[in-house]
JSON list of C-alpha atoms in Angstrom, two decimals:
[
{"chain": "A", "resi": 1, "resn": "UNK", "atom": "CA", "xyz": [0.08, 0.04, 0.09]},
{"chain": "A", "resi": 2, "resn": "UNK", "atom": "CA", "xyz": [1.81, 3.26, -0.83]},
{"chain": "A", "resi": 3, "resn": "UNK", "atom": "CA", "xyz": [1.91, 5.74, 2.32]},
{"chain": "A", "resi": 4, "resn": "UNK", "atom": "CA", "xyz": [-1.86, 7.87, 1.02]},
{"chain": "A", "resi": 5, "resn": "UNK", "atom": "CA", "xyz": [-3.86, 4.46, 1.28]},
{"chain": "A", "resi": 6, "resn": "UNK", "atom": "CA", "xyz": [-4.07, 3.12, -2.75]},
{"chain": "A", "resi": 7, "resn": "UNK", "atom": "CA", "xyz": [-3.38, -0.32, -2.66]},
{"chain": "A", "resi": 8, "resn": "UNK", "atom": "CA", "xyz": [-3.02, -0.28, -6.51]},
{"chain": "A", "resi": 9, "resn": "UNK", "atom": "CA", "xyz": [-0.95, 3.05, -6.91]},
{"chain": "A", "resi": 10, "resn": "UNK", "atom": "CA", "xyz": [2.40, 3.89, -7.91]},
{"chain": "A", "resi": 11, "resn": "UNK", "atom": "CA", "xyz": [4.39, 4.65, -4.93]},
{"chain": "A", "resi": 12, "resn": "UNK", "atom": "CA", "xyz": [5.47, 7.73, -3.68]},
{"chain": "A", "resi": 13, "resn": "UNK", "atom": "CA", "xyz": [8.35, 9.22, -5.69]},
{"chain": "A", "resi": 14, "resn": "UNK", "atom": "CA", "xyz": [11.02, 10.18, -3.26]},
{"chain": "A", "resi": 15, "resn": "UNK", "atom": "CA", "xyz": [13.66, 12.73, -4.82]},
{"chain": "A", "resi": 16, "resn": "UNK", "atom": "CA", "xyz": [17.27, 13.31, -4.37]},
{"chain": "A", "resi": 17, "resn": "UNK", "atom": "CA", "xyz": [18.76, 15.76, -2.05]},
{"chain": "A", "resi": 18, "resn": "UNK", "atom": "CA", "xyz": [19.89, 18.27, -3.82]},
{"chain": "A", "resi": 19, "resn": "UNK", "atom": "CA", "xyz": [22.58, 19.97, -0.65]},
{"chain": "A", "resi": 20, "resn": "UNK", "atom": "CA", "xyz": [24.64, 22.47, -2.94]},
{"chain": "A", "resi": 21, "resn": "UNK", "atom": "CA", "xyz": [21.08, 24.46, -3.35]},
{"chain": "A", "resi": 22, "resn": "UNK", "atom": "CA", "xyz": [19.47, 23.85, -0.27]},
{"chain": "A", "resi": 23, "resn": "UNK", "atom": "CA", "xyz": [22.28, 25.06, 1.75]},
{"chain": "A", "resi": 24, "resn": "UNK", "atom": "CA", "xyz": [23.38, 27.84, -0.98]},
{"chain": "A", "resi": 25, "resn": "UNK", "atom": "CA", "xyz": [19.89, 29.45, -0.23]},
{"chain": "A", "resi": 26, "resn": "UNK", "atom": "CA", "xyz": [19.53, 28.33, 3.08]},
{"chain": "A", "resi": 27, "resn": "UNK", "atom": "CA", "xyz": [23.27, 30.45, 3.40]},
{"chain": "A", "resi": 28, "resn": "UNK", "atom": "CA", "xyz": [20.61, 33.34, 1.50]},
{"chain": "A", "resi": 29, "resn": "UNK", "atom": "CA", "xyz": [22.97, 33.29, -1.36]},
{"chain": "A", "resi": 30, "resn": "UNK", "atom": "CA", "xyz": [21.38, 34.85, -4.17]},
{"chain": "A", "resi": 31, "resn": "UNK", "atom": "CA", "xyz": [18.46, 32.25, -5.95]},
{"chain": "A", "resi": 32, "resn": "UNK", "atom": "CA", "xyz": [19.79, 34.25, -8.99]},
{"chain": "A", "resi": 33, "resn": "UNK", "atom": "CA", "xyz": [22.35, 32.79, -9.03]},
{"chain": "A", "resi": 34, "resn": "UNK", "atom": "CA", "xyz": [21.66, 28.89, -7.26]},
{"chain": "A", "resi": 35, "resn": "UNK", "atom": "CA", "xyz": [19.25, 28.95, -10.15]},
{"chain": "A", "resi": 36, "resn": "UNK", "atom": "CA", "xyz": [22.83, 29.80, -12.72]},
{"chain": "A", "resi": 37, "resn": "UNK", "atom": "CA", "xyz": [24.80, 27.30, -10.70]},
{"chain": "A", "resi": 38, "resn": "UNK", "atom": "CA", "xyz": [22.41, 25.16, -11.08]},
{"chain": "A", "resi": 39, "resn": "UNK", "atom": "CA", "xyz": [19.89, 25.30, -13.75]},
{"chain": "A", "resi": 40, "resn": "UNK", "atom": "CA", "xyz": [18.12, 22.37, -13.31]},
{"chain": "A", "resi": 41, "resn": "UNK", "atom": "CA", "xyz": [17.27, 22.55, -9.46]},
{"chain": "A", "resi": 42, "resn": "UNK", "atom": "CA", "xyz": [13.40, 23.33, -8.85]},
{"chain": "A", "resi": 43, "resn": "UNK", "atom": "CA", "xyz": [13.79, 25.14, -5.78]},
{"chain": "A", "resi": 44, "resn": "UNK", "atom": "CA", "xyz": [16.23, 27.56, -6.83]},
{"chain": "A", "resi": 45, "resn": "UNK", "atom": "CA", "xyz": [13.63, 28.24, -9.12]},
{"chain": "A", "resi": 46, "resn": "UNK", "atom": "CA", "xyz": [10.49, 28.76, -6.77]},
{"chain": "A", "resi": 47, "resn": "UNK", "atom": "CA", "xyz": [12.39, 30.71, -4.70]},
{"chain": "A", "resi": 48, "resn": "UNK", "atom": "CA", "xyz": [12.95, 33.72, -7.58]},
{"chain": "A", "resi": 49, "resn": "UNK", "atom": "CA", "xyz": [9.23, 33.28, -8.01]},
{"chain": "A", "resi": 50, "resn": "UNK", "atom": "CA", "xyz": [7.83, 33.07, -4.52]},
{"chain": "A", "resi": 51, "resn": "UNK", "atom": "CA", "xyz": [10.55, 36.65, -4.12]},
{"chain": "A", "resi": 52, "resn": "UNK", "atom": "CA", "xyz": [9.10, 37.77, -7.80]},
{"chain": "A", "resi": 53, "resn": "UNK", "atom": "CA", "xyz": [6.07, 37.33, -6.18]},
{"chain": "A", "resi": 54, "resn": "UNK", "atom": "CA", "xyz": [6.20, 38.72, -3.09]},
{"chain": "A", "resi": 55, "resn": "UNK", "atom": "CA", "xyz": [7.91, 42.20, -4.46]},
{"chain": "A", "resi": 56, "resn": "UNK", "atom": "CA", "xyz": [4.32, 42.39, -6.14]},
{"chain": "A", "resi": 57, "resn": "UNK", "atom": "CA", "xyz": [2.28, 42.60, -3.59]},
{"chain": "A", "resi": 58, "resn": "UNK", "atom": "CA", "xyz": [4.95, 44.96, -1.94]},
{"chain": "A", "resi": 59, "resn": "UNK", "atom": "CA", "xyz": [4.49, 47.12, -4.44]},
{"chain": "A", "resi": 60, "resn": "UNK", "atom": "CA", "xyz": [0.55, 46.52, -3.69]},
{"chain": "A", "resi": 61, "resn": "UNK", "atom": "CA", "xyz": [-0.34, 43.86, -6.47]},
{"chain": "A", "resi": 62, "resn": "UNK", "atom": "CA", "xyz": [-3.31, 41.68, -5.78]},
{"chain": "A", "resi": 63, "resn": "UNK", "atom": "CA", "xyz": [-2.99, 38.16, -7.08]},
{"chain": "A", "resi": 64, "resn": "UNK", "atom": "CA", "xyz": [-6.25, 38.16, -7.36]},
{"chain": "A", "resi": 65, "resn": "UNK", "atom": "CA", "xyz": [-6.31, 38.48, -11.20]},
{"chain": "A", "resi": 66, "resn": "UNK", "atom": "CA", "xyz": [-8.56, 41.97, -11.05]},
{"chain": "A", "resi": 67, "resn": "UNK", "atom": "CA", "xyz": [-4.88, 44.11, -10.82]},
{"chain": "A", "resi": 68, "resn": "UNK", "atom": "CA", "xyz": [-2.77, 45.18, -12.95]},
{"chain": "A", "resi": 69, "resn": "UNK", "atom": "CA", "xyz": [-0.25, 43.20, -13.89]},
{"chain": "A", "resi": 70, "resn": "UNK", "atom": "CA", "xyz": [3.53, 44.22, -13.49]},
{"chain": "A", "resi": 71, "resn": "UNK", "atom": "CA", "xyz": [7.52, 43.16, -13.87]},
{"chain": "A", "resi": 72, "resn": "UNK", "atom": "CA", "xyz": [7.08, 40.53, -11.11]},
{"chain": "A", "resi": 73, "resn": "UNK", "atom": "CA", "xyz": [3.96, 38.94, -12.01]},
{"chain": "A", "resi": 74, "resn": "UNK", "atom": "CA", "xyz": [5.43, 37.88, -15.26]},
{"chain": "A", "resi": 75, "resn": "UNK", "atom": "CA", "xyz": [8.33, 36.90, -14.28]},
{"chain": "A", "resi": 76, "resn": "UNK", "atom": "CA", "xyz": [7.29, 34.88, -11.47]},
{"chain": "A", "resi": 77, "resn": "UNK", "atom": "CA", "xyz": [5.19, 33.03, -14.28]},
{"chain": "A", "resi": 78, "resn": "UNK", "atom": "CA", "xyz": [8.11, 32.52, -16.06]},
{"chain": "A", "resi": 79, "resn": "UNK", "atom": "CA", "xyz": [10.61, 31.36, -12.93]},
{"chain": "A", "resi": 80, "resn": "UNK", "atom": "CA", "xyz": [7.85, 28.89, -11.76]},
{"chain": "A", "resi": 81, "resn": "UNK", "atom": "CA", "xyz": [6.82, 27.66, -15.19]},
{"chain": "A", "resi": 82, "resn": "UNK", "atom": "CA", "xyz": [10.91, 27.03, -15.75]},
{"chain": "A", "resi": 83, "resn": "UNK", "atom": "CA", "xyz": [10.65, 25.51, -12.03]},
{"chain": "A", "resi": 84, "resn": "UNK", "atom": "CA", "xyz": [7.99, 23.75, -13.13]},
{"chain": "A", "resi": 85, "resn": "UNK", "atom": "CA", "xyz": [9.61, 21.98, -15.83]},
{"chain": "A", "resi": 86, "resn": "UNK", "atom": "CA", "xyz": [12.61, 20.81, -14.49]},
{"chain": "A", "resi": 87, "resn": "UNK", "atom": "CA", "xyz": [11.05, 18.96, -12.32]},
{"chain": "A", "resi": 88, "resn": "UNK", "atom": "CA", "xyz": [9.29, 16.93, -14.39]},
{"chain": "A", "resi": 89, "resn": "UNK", "atom": "CA", "xyz": [12.28, 15.89, -16.01]},
{"chain": "A", "resi": 90, "resn": "UNK", "atom": "CA", "xyz": [13.79, 14.77, -12.98]},
{"chain": "A", "resi": 91, "resn": "UNK", "atom": "CA", "xyz": [10.84, 12.77, -11.47]},
{"chain": "A", "resi": 92, "resn": "UNK", "atom": "CA", "xyz": [10.06, 11.61, -14.34]},
{"chain": "A", "resi": 93, "resn": "UNK", "atom": "CA", "xyz": [14.33, 10.59, -14.73]},
{"chain": "A", "resi": 94, "resn": "UNK", "atom": "CA", "xyz": [13.20, 9.51, -10.82]},
{"chain": "A", "resi": 95, "resn": "UNK", "atom": "CA", "xyz": [10.65, 6.63, -11.71]},
{"chain": "A", "resi": 96, "resn": "UNK", "atom": "CA", "xyz": [7.98, 9.12, -11.80]},
{"chain": "A", "resi": 97, "resn": "UNK", "atom": "CA", "xyz": [4.71, 8.55, -14.96]},
{"chain": "A", "resi": 98, "resn": "UNK", "atom": "CA", "xyz": [2.27, 11.72, -15.03]},
{"chain": "A", "resi": 99, "resn": "UNK", "atom": "CA", "xyz": [0.44, 10.75, -11.49]},
{"chain": "A", "resi": 100, "resn": "UNK", "atom": "CA", "xyz": [0.72, 10.00, -8.59]},
{"chain": "A", "resi": 101, "resn": "UNK", "atom": "CA", "xyz": [2.27, 10.84, -4.51]},
{"chain": "A", "resi": 102, "resn": "UNK", "atom": "CA", "xyz": [5.30, 13.68, -4.54]},
{"chain": "A", "resi": 103, "resn": "UNK", "atom": "CA", "xyz": [5.00, 13.51, -0.46]},
{"chain": "A", "resi": 104, "resn": "UNK", "atom": "CA", "xyz": [5.17, 17.23, 0.55]},
{"chain": "A", "resi": 105, "resn": "UNK", "atom": "CA", "xyz": [6.79, 15.28, 3.74]},
{"chain": "A", "resi": 106, "resn": "UNK", "atom": "CA", "xyz": [10.30, 14.20, 2.28]},
{"chain": "A", "resi": 107, "resn": "UNK", "atom": "CA", "xyz": [11.53, 18.51, 1.73]},
{"chain": "A", "resi": 108, "resn": "UNK", "atom": "CA", "xyz": [13.07, 17.49, -2.18]},
{"chain": "A", "resi": 109, "resn": "UNK", "atom": "CA", "xyz": [10.22, 17.37, -2.87]},
{"chain": "A", "resi": 110, "resn": "UNK", "atom": "CA", "xyz": [10.07, 20.87, -2.05]},
{"chain": "A", "resi": 111, "resn": "UNK", "atom": "CA", "xyz": [11.32, 22.91, -4.38]},
{"chain": "A", "resi": 112, "resn": "UNK", "atom": "CA", "xyz": [8.89, 20.59, -7.25]},
{"chain": "A", "resi": 113, "resn": "UNK", "atom": "CA", "xyz": [5.72, 21.60, -4.92]},
{"chain": "A", "resi": 114, "resn": "UNK", "atom": "CA", "xyz": [6.82, 25.20, -4.40]},
{"chain": "A", "resi": 115, "resn": "UNK", "atom": "CA", "xyz": [7.61, 25.76, -8.61]},
{"chain": "A", "resi": 116, "resn": "UNK", "atom": "CA", "xyz": [3.85, 24.35, -9.11]},
{"chain": "A", "resi": 117, "resn": "UNK", "atom": "CA", "xyz": [1.93, 26.56, -6.47]},
{"chain": "A", "resi": 118, "resn": "UNK", "atom": "CA", "xyz": [3.61, 29.69, -7.62]},
{"chain": "A", "resi": 119, "resn": "UNK", "atom": "CA", "xyz": [2.67, 28.55, -11.02]},
{"chain": "A", "resi": 120, "resn": "UNK", "atom": "CA", "xyz": [-0.22, 28.98, -9.73]},
{"chain": "A", "resi": 121, "resn": "UNK", "atom": "CA", "xyz": [-0.33, 32.27, -7.62]},
{"chain": "A", "resi": 122, "resn": "UNK", "atom": "CA", "xyz": [1.21, 33.65, -11.32]},
{"chain": "A", "resi": 123, "resn": "UNK", "atom": "CA", "xyz": [-0.88, 32.24, -13.42]},
{"chain": "A", "resi": 124, "resn": "UNK", "atom": "CA", "xyz": [-4.29, 32.52, -11.05]},
{"chain": "A", "resi": 125, "resn": "UNK", "atom": "CA", "xyz": [-3.01, 36.93, -11.14]},
{"chain": "A", "resi": 126, "resn": "UNK", "atom": "CA", "xyz": [-2.56, 37.25, -15.30]},
{"chain": "A", "resi": 127, "resn": "UNK", "atom": "CA", "xyz": [-6.58, 35.16, -14.89]},
{"chain": "A", "resi": 128, "resn": "UNK", "atom": "CA", "xyz": [-4.96, 32.50, -16.02]},
{"chain": "A", "resi": 129, "resn": "UNK", "atom": "CA", "xyz": [-8.07, 30.59, -14.37]},
{"chain": "A", "resi": 130, "resn": "UNK", "atom": "CA", "xyz": [-7.69, 27.14, -16.51]},
{"chain": "A", "resi": 131, "resn": "UNK", "atom": "CA", "xyz": [-3.87, 26.89, -15.71]},
{"chain": "A", "resi": 132, "resn": "UNK", "atom": "CA", "xyz": [-4.36, 27.99, -12.54]},
{"chain": "A", "resi": 133, "resn": "UNK", "atom": "CA", "xyz": [-7.06, 25.12, -11.55]},
{"chain": "A", "resi": 134, "resn": "UNK", "atom": "CA", "xyz": [-4.72, 22.48, -13.55]},
{"chain": "A", "resi": 135, "resn": "UNK", "atom": "CA", "xyz": [-1.86, 23.34, -10.87]},
{"chain": "A", "resi": 136, "resn": "UNK", "atom": "CA", "xyz": [-4.32, 23.19, -8.36]},
{"chain": "A", "resi": 137, "resn": "UNK", "atom": "CA", "xyz": [-5.47, 19.81, -9.14]},
{"chain": "A", "resi": 138, "resn": "UNK", "atom": "CA", "xyz": [-1.79, 18.65, -9.78]},
{"chain": "A", "resi": 139, "resn": "UNK", "atom": "CA", "xyz": [-0.71, 19.52, -6.48]},
{"chain": "A", "resi": 140, "resn": "UNK", "atom": "CA", "xyz": [-3.62, 17.46, -4.76]},
{"chain": "A", "resi": 141, "resn": "UNK", "atom": "CA", "xyz": [-2.34, 14.67, -7.24]},
{"chain": "A", "resi": 142, "resn": "UNK", "atom": "CA", "xyz": [0.41, 14.83, -5.73]},
{"chain": "A", "resi": 143, "resn": "UNK", "atom": "CA", "xyz": [0.18, 15.25, -2.05]},
{"chain": "A", "resi": 144, "resn": "UNK", "atom": "CA", "xyz": [-3.70, 16.04, -0.37]},
{"chain": "A", "resi": 145, "resn": "UNK", "atom": "CA", "xyz": [-1.56, 18.21, 1.16]},
{"chain": "A", "resi": 146, "resn": "UNK", "atom": "CA", "xyz": [0.50, 20.48, -0.09]},
{"chain": "A", "resi": 147, "resn": "UNK", "atom": "CA", "xyz": [-2.15, 22.96, -1.37]},
{"chain": "A", "resi": 148, "resn": "UNK", "atom": "CA", "xyz": [-2.11, 23.69, 1.93]},
{"chain": "A", "resi": 149, "resn": "UNK", "atom": "CA", "xyz": [1.27, 23.61, 2.88]},
{"chain": "A", "resi": 150, "resn": "UNK", "atom": "CA", "xyz": [1.50, 26.48, 0.70]},
{"chain": "A", "resi": 151, "resn": "UNK", "atom": "CA", "xyz": [-1.16, 28.45, 1.14]},
{"chain": "A", "resi": 152, "resn": "UNK", "atom": "CA", "xyz": [-3.64, 27.89, -2.13]},
{"chain": "A", "resi": 153, "resn": "UNK", "atom": "CA", "xyz": [-6.35, 26.36, 0.14]}
]
């Protein structure tokens, strides 16, 4: 049985640790430089996306899709999409078939999940409601707790 209670479902994917990336970000190194040094790391792209969304919010942008869109929201969308795609590549290399558990509780999975969450927020901000819904569905499929952990509940 998988950790999510599905007797017939795939086993959870547990991505490998990326200690160089995790340590660099924990040491407050510039995420731009971390992403440049580790372009396949979803965690670095997720950090860039979240930072851009935070800047947009601090500048008064309401991310509900009603506010005028600035550079930071578009940058967040691009960063998050890059992290999402890099995460899909890594998930597939680690046995994921396009569905099934990617547990939030396994910290190395969080870079991908955070990128999906940031993509959802940025998609909603630019009025891309179908993409927002797809991201929420993906998070639900990966781990039913993920959206709440990312403040998307």
